[in-house]
Tab-separated table of C-alpha atoms in Angstrom:
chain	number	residue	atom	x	y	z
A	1408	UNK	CA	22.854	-4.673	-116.403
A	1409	UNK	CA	24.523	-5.543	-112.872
A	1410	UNK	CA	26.342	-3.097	-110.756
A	1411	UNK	CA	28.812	-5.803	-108.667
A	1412	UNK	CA	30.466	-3.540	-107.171
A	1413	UNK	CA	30.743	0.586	-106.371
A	1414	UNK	CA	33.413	2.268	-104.786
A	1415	UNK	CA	32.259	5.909	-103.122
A	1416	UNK	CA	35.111	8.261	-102.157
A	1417	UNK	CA	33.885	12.060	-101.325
A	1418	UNK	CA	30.526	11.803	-102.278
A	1419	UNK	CA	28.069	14.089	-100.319
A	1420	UNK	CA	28.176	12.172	-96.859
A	1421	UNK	CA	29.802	8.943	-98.124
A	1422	UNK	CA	33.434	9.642	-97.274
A	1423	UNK	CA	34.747	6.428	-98.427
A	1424	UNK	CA	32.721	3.360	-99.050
A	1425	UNK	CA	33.472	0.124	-101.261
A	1426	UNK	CA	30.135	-2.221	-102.164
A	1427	UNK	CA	29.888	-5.911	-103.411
A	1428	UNK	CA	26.693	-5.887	-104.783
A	1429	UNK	CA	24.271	-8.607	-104.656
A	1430	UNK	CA	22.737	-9.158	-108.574
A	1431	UNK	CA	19.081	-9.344	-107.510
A	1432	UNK	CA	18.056	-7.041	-104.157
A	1433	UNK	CA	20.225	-4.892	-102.342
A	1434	UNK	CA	18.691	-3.209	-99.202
A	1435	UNK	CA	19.961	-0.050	-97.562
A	1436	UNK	CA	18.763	0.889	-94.323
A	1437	UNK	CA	18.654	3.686	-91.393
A	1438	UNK	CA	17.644	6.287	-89.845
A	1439	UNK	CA	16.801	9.602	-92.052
A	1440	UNK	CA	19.134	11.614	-93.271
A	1441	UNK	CA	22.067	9.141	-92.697
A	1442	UNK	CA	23.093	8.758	-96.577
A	1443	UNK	CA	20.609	6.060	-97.912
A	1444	UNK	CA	19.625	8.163	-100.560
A	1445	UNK	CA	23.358	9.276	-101.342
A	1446	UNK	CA	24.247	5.796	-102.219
A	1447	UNK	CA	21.419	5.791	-104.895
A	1448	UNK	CA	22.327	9.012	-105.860
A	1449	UNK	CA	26.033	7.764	-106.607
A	1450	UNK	CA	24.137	4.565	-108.640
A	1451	UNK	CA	22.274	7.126	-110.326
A	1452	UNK	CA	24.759	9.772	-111.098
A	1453	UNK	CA	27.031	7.256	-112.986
A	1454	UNK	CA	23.611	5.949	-115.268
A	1455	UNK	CA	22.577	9.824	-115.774
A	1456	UNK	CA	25.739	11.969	-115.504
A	1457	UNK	CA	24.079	14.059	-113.082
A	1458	UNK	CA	22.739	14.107	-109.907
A	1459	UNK	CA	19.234	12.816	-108.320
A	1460	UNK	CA	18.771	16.306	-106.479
A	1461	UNK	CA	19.727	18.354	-109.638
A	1462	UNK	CA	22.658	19.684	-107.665
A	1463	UNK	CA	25.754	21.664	-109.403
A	1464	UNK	CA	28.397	18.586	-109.106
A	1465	UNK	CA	30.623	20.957	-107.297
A	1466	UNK	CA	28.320	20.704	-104.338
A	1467	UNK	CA	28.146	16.659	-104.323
A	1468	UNK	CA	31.829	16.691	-102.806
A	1469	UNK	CA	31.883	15.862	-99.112
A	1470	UNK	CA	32.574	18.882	-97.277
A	1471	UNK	CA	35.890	19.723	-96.675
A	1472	UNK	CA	37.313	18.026	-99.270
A	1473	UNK	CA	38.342	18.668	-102.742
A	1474	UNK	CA	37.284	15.802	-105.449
A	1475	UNK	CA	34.942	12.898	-105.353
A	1476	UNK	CA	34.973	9.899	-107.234
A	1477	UNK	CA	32.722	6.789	-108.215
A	1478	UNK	CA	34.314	3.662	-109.498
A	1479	UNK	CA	31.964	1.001	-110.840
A	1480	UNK	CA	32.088	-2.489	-111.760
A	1481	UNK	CA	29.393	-3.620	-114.199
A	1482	UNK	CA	27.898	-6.829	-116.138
A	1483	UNK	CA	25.718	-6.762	-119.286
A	1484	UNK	CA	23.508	-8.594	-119.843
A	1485	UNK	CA	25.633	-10.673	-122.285
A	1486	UNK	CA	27.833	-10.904	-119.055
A	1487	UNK	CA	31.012	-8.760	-120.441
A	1488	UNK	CA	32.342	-6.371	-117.731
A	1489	UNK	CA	32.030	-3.316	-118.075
A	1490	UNK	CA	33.879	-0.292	-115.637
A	1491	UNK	CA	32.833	3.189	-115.276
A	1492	UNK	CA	34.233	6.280	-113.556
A	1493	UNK	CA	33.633	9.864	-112.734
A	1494	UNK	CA	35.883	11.593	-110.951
A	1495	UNK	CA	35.876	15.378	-109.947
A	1496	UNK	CA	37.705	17.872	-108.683
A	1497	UNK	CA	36.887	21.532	-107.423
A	1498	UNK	CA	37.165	24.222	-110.180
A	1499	UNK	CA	37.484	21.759	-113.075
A	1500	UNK	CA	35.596	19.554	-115.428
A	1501	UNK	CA	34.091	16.186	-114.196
A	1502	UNK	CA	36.098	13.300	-115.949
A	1503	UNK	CA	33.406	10.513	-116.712
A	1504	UNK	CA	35.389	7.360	-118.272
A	1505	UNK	CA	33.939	4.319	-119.754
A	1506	UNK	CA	36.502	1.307	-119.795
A	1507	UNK	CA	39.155	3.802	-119.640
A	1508	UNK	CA	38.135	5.893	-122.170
A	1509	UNK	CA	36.897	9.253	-121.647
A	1510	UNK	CA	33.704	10.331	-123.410
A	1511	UNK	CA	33.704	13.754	-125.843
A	1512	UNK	CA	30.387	14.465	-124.504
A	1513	UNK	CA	28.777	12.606	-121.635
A	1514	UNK	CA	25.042	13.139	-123.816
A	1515	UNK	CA	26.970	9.413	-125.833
A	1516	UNK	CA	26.976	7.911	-122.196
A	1517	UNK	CA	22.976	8.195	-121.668
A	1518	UNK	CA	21.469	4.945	-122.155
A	1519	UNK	CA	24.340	3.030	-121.940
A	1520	UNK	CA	23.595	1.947	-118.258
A	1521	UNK	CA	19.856	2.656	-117.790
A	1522	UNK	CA	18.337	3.572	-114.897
A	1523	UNK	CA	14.434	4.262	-113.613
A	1524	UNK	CA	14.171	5.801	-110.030
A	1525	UNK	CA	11.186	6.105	-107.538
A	1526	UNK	CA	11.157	8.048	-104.813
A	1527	UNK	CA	9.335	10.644	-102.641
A	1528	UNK	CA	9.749	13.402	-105.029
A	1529	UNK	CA	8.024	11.671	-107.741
A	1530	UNK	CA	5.170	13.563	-105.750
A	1531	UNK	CA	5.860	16.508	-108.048
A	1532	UNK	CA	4.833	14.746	-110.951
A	1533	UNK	CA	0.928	14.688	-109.812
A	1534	UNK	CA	1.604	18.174	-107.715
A	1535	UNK	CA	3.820	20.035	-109.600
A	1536	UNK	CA	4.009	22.090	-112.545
A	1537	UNK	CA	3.962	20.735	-116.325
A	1538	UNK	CA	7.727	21.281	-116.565
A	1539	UNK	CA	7.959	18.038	-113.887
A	1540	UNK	CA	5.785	15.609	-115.740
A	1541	UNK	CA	7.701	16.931	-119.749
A	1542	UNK	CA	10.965	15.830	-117.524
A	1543	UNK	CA	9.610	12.645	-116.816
A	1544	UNK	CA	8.792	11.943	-120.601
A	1545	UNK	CA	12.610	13.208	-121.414
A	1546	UNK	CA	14.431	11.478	-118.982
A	1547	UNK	CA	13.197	7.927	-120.371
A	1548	UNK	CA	13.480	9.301	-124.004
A	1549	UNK	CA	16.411	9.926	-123.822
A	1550	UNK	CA	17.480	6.613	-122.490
A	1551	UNK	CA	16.702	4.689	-125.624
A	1552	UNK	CA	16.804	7.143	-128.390
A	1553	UNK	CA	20.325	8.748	-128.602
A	1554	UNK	CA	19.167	11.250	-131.123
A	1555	UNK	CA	16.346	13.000	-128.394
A	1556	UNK	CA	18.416	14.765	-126.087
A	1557	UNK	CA	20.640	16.534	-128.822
A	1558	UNK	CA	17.380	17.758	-130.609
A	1559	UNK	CA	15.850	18.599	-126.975
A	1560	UNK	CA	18.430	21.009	-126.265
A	1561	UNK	CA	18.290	22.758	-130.103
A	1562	UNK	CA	14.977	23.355	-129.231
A	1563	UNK	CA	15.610	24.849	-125.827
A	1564	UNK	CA	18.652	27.161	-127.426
A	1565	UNK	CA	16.182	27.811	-130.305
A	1566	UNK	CA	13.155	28.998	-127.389
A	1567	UNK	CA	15.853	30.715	-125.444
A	1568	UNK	CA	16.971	32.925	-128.556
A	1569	UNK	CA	13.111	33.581	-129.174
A	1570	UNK	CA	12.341	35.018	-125.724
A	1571	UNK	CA	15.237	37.229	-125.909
A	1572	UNK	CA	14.017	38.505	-129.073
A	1573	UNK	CA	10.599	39.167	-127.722
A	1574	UNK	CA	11.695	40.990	-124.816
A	1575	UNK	CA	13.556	43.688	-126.009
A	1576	UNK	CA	11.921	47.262	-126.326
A	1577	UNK	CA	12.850	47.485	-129.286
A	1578	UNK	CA	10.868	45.970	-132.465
A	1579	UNK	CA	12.764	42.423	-133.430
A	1580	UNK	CA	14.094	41.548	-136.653
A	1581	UNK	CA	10.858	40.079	-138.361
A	1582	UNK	CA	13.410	37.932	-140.631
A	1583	UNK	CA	15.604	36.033	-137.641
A	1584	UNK	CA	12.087	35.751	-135.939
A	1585	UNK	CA	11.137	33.423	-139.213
A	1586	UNK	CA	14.102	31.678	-139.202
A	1587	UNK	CA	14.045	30.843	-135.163
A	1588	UNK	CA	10.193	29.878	-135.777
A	1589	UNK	CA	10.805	27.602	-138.767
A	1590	UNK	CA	13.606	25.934	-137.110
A	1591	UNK	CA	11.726	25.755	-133.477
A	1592	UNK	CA	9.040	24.207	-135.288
A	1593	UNK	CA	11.138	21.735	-137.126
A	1594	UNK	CA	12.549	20.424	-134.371
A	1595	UNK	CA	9.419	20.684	-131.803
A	1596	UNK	CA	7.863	18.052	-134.438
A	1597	UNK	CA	10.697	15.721	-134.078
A	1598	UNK	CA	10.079	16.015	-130.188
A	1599	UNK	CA	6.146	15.960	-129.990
A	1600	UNK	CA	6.643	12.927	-132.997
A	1601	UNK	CA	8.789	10.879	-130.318
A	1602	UNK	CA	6.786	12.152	-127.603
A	1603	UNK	CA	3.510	10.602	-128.622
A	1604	UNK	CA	4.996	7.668	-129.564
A	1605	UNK	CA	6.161	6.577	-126.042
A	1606	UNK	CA	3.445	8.095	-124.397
A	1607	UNK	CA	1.155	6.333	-126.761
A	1608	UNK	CA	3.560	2.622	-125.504
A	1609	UNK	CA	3.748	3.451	-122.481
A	1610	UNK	CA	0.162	4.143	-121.447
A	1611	UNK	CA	-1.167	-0.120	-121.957
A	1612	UNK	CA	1.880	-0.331	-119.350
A	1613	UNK	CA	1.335	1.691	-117.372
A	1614	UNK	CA	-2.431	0.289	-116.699
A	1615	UNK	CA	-1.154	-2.992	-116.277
A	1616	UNK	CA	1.651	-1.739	-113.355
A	1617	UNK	CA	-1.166	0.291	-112.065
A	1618	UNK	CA	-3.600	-2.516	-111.850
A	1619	UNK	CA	-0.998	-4.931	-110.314
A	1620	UNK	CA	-0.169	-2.520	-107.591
A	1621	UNK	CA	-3.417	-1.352	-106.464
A	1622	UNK	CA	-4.933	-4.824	-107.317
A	1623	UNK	CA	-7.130	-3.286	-109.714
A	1624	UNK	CA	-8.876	-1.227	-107.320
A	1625	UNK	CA	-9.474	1.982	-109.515
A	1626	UNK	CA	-9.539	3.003	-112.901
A	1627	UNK	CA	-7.011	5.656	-114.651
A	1628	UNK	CA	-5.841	6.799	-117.508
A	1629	UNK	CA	-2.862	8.742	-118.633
A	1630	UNK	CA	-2.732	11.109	-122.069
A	1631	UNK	CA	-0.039	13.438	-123.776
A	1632	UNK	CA	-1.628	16.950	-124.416
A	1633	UNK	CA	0.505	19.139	-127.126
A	1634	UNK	CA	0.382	22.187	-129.146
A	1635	UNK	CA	0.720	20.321	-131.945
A	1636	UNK	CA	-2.208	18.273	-131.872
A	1637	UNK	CA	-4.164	22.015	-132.723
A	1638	UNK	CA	-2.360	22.036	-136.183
A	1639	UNK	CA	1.350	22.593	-137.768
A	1640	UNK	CA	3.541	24.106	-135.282
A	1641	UNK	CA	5.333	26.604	-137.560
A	1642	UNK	CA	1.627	28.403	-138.552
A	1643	UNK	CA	0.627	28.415	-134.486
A	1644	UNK	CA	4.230	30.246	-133.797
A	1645	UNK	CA	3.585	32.751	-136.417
A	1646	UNK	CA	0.168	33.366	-135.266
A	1647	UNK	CA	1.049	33.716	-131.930
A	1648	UNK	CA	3.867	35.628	-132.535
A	1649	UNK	CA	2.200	39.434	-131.718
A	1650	UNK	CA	0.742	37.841	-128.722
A	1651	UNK	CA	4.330	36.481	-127.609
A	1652	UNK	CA	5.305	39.903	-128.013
A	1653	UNK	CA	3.036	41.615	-125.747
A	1654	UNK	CA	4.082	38.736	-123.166
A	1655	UNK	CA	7.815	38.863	-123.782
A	1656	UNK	CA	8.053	34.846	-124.213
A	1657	UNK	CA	6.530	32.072	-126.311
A	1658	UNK	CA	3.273	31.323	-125.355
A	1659	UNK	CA	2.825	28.000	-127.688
A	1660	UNK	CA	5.145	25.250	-128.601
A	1661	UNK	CA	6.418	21.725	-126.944
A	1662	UNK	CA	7.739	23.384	-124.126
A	1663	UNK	CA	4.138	23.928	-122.927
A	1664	UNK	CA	3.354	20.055	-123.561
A	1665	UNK	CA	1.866	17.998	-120.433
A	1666	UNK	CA	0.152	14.595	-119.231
A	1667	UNK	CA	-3.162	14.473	-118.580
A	1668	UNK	CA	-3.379	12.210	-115.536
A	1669	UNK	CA	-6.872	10.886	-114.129
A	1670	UNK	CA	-8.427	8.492	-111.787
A	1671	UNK	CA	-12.205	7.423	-112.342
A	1672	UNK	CA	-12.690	9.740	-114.685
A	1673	UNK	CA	-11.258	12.792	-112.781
A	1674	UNK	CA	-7.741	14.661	-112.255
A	1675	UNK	CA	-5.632	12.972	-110.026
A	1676	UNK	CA	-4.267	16.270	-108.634
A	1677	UNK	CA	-7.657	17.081	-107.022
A	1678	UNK	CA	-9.622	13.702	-106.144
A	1679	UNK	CA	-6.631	11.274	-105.864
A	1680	UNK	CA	-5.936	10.225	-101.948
A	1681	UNK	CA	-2.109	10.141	-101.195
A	1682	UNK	CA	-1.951	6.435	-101.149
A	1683	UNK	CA	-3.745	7.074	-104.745
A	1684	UNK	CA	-1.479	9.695	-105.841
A	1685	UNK	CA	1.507	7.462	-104.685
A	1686	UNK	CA	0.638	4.287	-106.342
A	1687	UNK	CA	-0.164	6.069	-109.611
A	1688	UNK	CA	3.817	7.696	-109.705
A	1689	UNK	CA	4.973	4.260	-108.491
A	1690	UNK	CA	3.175	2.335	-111.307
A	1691	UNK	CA	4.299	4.886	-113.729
A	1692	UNK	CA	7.765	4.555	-113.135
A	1693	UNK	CA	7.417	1.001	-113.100
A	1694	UNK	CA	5.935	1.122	-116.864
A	1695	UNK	CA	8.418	3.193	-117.661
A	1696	UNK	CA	11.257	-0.140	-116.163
A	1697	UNK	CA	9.044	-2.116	-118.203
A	1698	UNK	CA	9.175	-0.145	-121.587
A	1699	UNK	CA	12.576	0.663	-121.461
A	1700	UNK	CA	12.939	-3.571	-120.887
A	1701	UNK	CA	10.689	-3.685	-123.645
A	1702	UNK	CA	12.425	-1.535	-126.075
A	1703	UNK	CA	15.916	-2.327	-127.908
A	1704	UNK	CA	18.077	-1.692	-125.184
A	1705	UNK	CA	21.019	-4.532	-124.580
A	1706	UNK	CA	20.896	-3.546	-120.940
A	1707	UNK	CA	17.970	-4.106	-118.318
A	1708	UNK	CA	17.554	-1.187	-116.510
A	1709	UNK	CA	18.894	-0.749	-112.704
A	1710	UNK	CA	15.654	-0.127	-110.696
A	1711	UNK	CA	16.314	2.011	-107.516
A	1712	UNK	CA	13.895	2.089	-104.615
A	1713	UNK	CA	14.145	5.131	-102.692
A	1714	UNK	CA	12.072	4.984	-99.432
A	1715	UNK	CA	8.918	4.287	-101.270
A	1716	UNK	CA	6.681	1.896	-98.908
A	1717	UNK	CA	5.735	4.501	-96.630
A	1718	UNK	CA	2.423	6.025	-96.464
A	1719	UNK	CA	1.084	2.559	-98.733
A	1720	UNK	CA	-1.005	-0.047	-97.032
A	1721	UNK	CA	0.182	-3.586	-96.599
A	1722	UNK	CA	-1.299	-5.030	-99.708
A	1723	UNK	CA	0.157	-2.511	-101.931
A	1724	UNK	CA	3.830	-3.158	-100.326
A	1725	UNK	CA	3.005	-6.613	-101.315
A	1726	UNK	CA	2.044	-6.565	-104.685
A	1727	UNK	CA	4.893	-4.134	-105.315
A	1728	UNK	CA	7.274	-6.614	-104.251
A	1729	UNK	CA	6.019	-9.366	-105.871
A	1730	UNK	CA	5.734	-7.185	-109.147
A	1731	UNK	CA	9.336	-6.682	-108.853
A	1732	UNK	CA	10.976	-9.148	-107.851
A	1733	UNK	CA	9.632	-11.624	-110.713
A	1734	UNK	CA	12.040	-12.780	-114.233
A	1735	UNK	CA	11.259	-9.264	-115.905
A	1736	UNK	CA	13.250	-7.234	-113.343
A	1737	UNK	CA	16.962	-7.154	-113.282
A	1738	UNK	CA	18.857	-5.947	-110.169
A	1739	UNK	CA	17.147	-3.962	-107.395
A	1740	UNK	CA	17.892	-1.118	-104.946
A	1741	UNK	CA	16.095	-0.493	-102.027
A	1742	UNK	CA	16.155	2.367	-98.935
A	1743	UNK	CA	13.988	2.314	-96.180
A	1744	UNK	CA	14.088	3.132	-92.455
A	1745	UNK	CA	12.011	0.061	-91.382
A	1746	UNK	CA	14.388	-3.102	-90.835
A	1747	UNK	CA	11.338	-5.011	-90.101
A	1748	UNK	CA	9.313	-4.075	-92.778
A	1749	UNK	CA	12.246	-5.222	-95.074
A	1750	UNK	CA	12.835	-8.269	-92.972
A	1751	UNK	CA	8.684	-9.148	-94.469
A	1752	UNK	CA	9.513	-8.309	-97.843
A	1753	UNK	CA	12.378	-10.677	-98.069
A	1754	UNK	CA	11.063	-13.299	-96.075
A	1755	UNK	CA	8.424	-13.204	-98.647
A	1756	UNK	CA	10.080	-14.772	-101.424
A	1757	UNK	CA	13.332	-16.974	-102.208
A	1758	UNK	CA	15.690	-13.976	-103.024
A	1759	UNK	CA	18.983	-13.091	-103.411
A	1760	UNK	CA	19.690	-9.942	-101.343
A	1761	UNK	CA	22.292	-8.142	-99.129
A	1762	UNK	CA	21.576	-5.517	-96.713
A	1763	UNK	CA	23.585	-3.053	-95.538
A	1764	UNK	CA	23.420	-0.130	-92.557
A	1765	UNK	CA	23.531	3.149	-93.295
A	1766	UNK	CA	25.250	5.467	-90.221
A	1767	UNK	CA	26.681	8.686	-90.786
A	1768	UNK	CA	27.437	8.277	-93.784
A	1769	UNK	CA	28.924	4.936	-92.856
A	1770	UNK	CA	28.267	1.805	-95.103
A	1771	UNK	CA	28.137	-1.797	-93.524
A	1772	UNK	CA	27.347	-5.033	-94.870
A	1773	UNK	CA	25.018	-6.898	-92.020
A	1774	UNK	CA	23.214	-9.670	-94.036
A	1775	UNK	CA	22.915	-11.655	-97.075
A	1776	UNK	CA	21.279	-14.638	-98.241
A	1777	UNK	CA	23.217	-18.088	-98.542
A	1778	UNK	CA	23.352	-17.404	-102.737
A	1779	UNK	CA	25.298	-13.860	-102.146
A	1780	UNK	CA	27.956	-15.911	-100.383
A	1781	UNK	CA	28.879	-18.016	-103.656
């Protein structure tokens, strides 16, 4: 898939901004906190339907105004064109169009145009709780099987319905317990099934991105740790169930699931350095490009850059770049603050690229290469 161009109007900072794209690397750069990220965000929003920072959509319009919208122009890879929009407007439903045609429910548009992003809060994966690295298995799941994100959220309405039960002072009906249970664990297989399976893909990937990055400095491993792997899910629900009720939620099921993540032999999260800990999110996010490339999708996947080269040596930077910028990768988005470190990258290779400044939320085209003129 190429984005040629993106029209901003209203969104966050971006007050009004219209791109031509170039197909291969486009390079945003400024100072922090200009709107680098925002443009991303918009790329990101119209793949995803929602927002990079998990914001309500209400709070992505610029301030002081009343209604955003995003207008893009697209290629497949077959080279039709393809247009999306999303337009908003304070105290009413978002409006998300696909060549005119507005979607029933955006969950059909997920996939269509995928996406993988790396930024700085890909941090949270290694640091943060379990519920950040289950998102990171959904969110590429969901990109190439349009069946996942429908049975994801039965299972969350199905857990939600289950605490409530457990909660309440008074003794819940033993019956609708069974029948939540047997249809949790139904559809918890399904997920942990599909689960496994891409982790299971994903993980000779992942070694490979890891290896190219770091140039096969250190060893790791990555591994999917479930409930399920213990025995059927419906018997460990019922078992658990007087346990649950002391607690007042549901101690076992896939919402408890998580990644085991290592290096030489040891958790990340406690021996990793934090050029370690950032090459390891970096490389996983990179297998995941290269899966979803991998894997019947009729679209190559955007691949946005978000101020990732900081804090990584010079090597990695290189090996990043050359990783990327080779046949398998489609177009390319890139933020930084550095204009010379970018200057290196390009120079580095015969690429077609634009850059643009970032300044206030001000967008400005101030280079390309001699193909982005044709």
């Amino acid at each position: 898939m190429i984005l040629r161009k993106l029209s901003i109007l209203n969104y966050k900072n971006i007050r009004s901004a219209e791109l031509r794209l170039s197909p291969k690397f486009n390079c945003f750069v400024g100072m922090n906190g200009v709107g680098k990220t925002n443009i991303l965000d918009a790329i990101y929003y119209l793949s995803s339907c929602r927002s990079i920072f998990n914001l309500p959509d209400s709070h992505l319009i610029t301030h002081d105004e009343s209604f955003f919208v995003l207008d893009a122009e697209y290629a497949t890879d077959g080279g039709e064109p393809e247009m999306l929009y999303c337009g908003l407007k304070k105290g009413t439903k978002k409006h998300f169009k696909r060549n005119g045609k507005e979607y029933k429910r955006l969950s059909q548009h997920i996939g269509h145009v995928p996406v993988v992003l790396v930024s700085p809060s890909d941090s949270v994966i290694i640091d943060g709780g379990s519920e950040e690295r289950r998102r990171l298995l959904d969110v590429v799941i969901s990109q190439y099987d349009n069946t996942y994100l429908d049975t994801l959220t039965n299972y969350s309405r199905l857990l939600q319905q289950r605490n409530t039960l457990l909660k309440q002072e008074e003794e819940p009906d033993a019956n609708l317990l069974d029948i939540i249970d047997m249809q949790m664990a139904e559809t918890g297989k399904t997920l942990y099934v599909r689960r496994k399976e891409y982790v299971e893909r994903l993980e000779p990937l992942f070694q490979q991105a890891y290896d190219a990055v770091s140039g096969s400095r250190e060893r790791v491993s990555l591994s999917y740790i479930s409930h399920c792997q213990r025995g059927d899910l419906l018997d460990i629900l019922r078992e658990s169930r007087a346990k649950d009720r002391v607690m007042g939620y549901s101690l076992h099921g896939v919402h408890r699931d998580d990644l085991d993540m290592s290096i030489a032999g040891y958790p990340i999260k406690k021996e990793g350095s934090q050029g370690q800990c950032k090459t390891y999110t970096i490389a996983l996010k990179i297998a995941q490009f290269q899966f979803l490339r991998k894997t019947n999708l009729s679209n190559t996947p955007l691949l946005l850059l978000d101020d990732i080269f900081d804090k990584l040596d010079a090597k990695r930077v290189s090996h990043i770049v050359r990783l990327v910028s080779g046949n398998d990768y489609g177009q390319i988005f890139i933020t930084d603050t550095n204009r010379e470190r970018l200057d290196e990258i390009l120079k580095s290779g015969d690429f077609d690229y634009k850059i643009f400044n970032i300044e206030d939320g001000m967008v400005c085209l101030k280079e390309e290469s001699q193909e982005s003129h044709v």
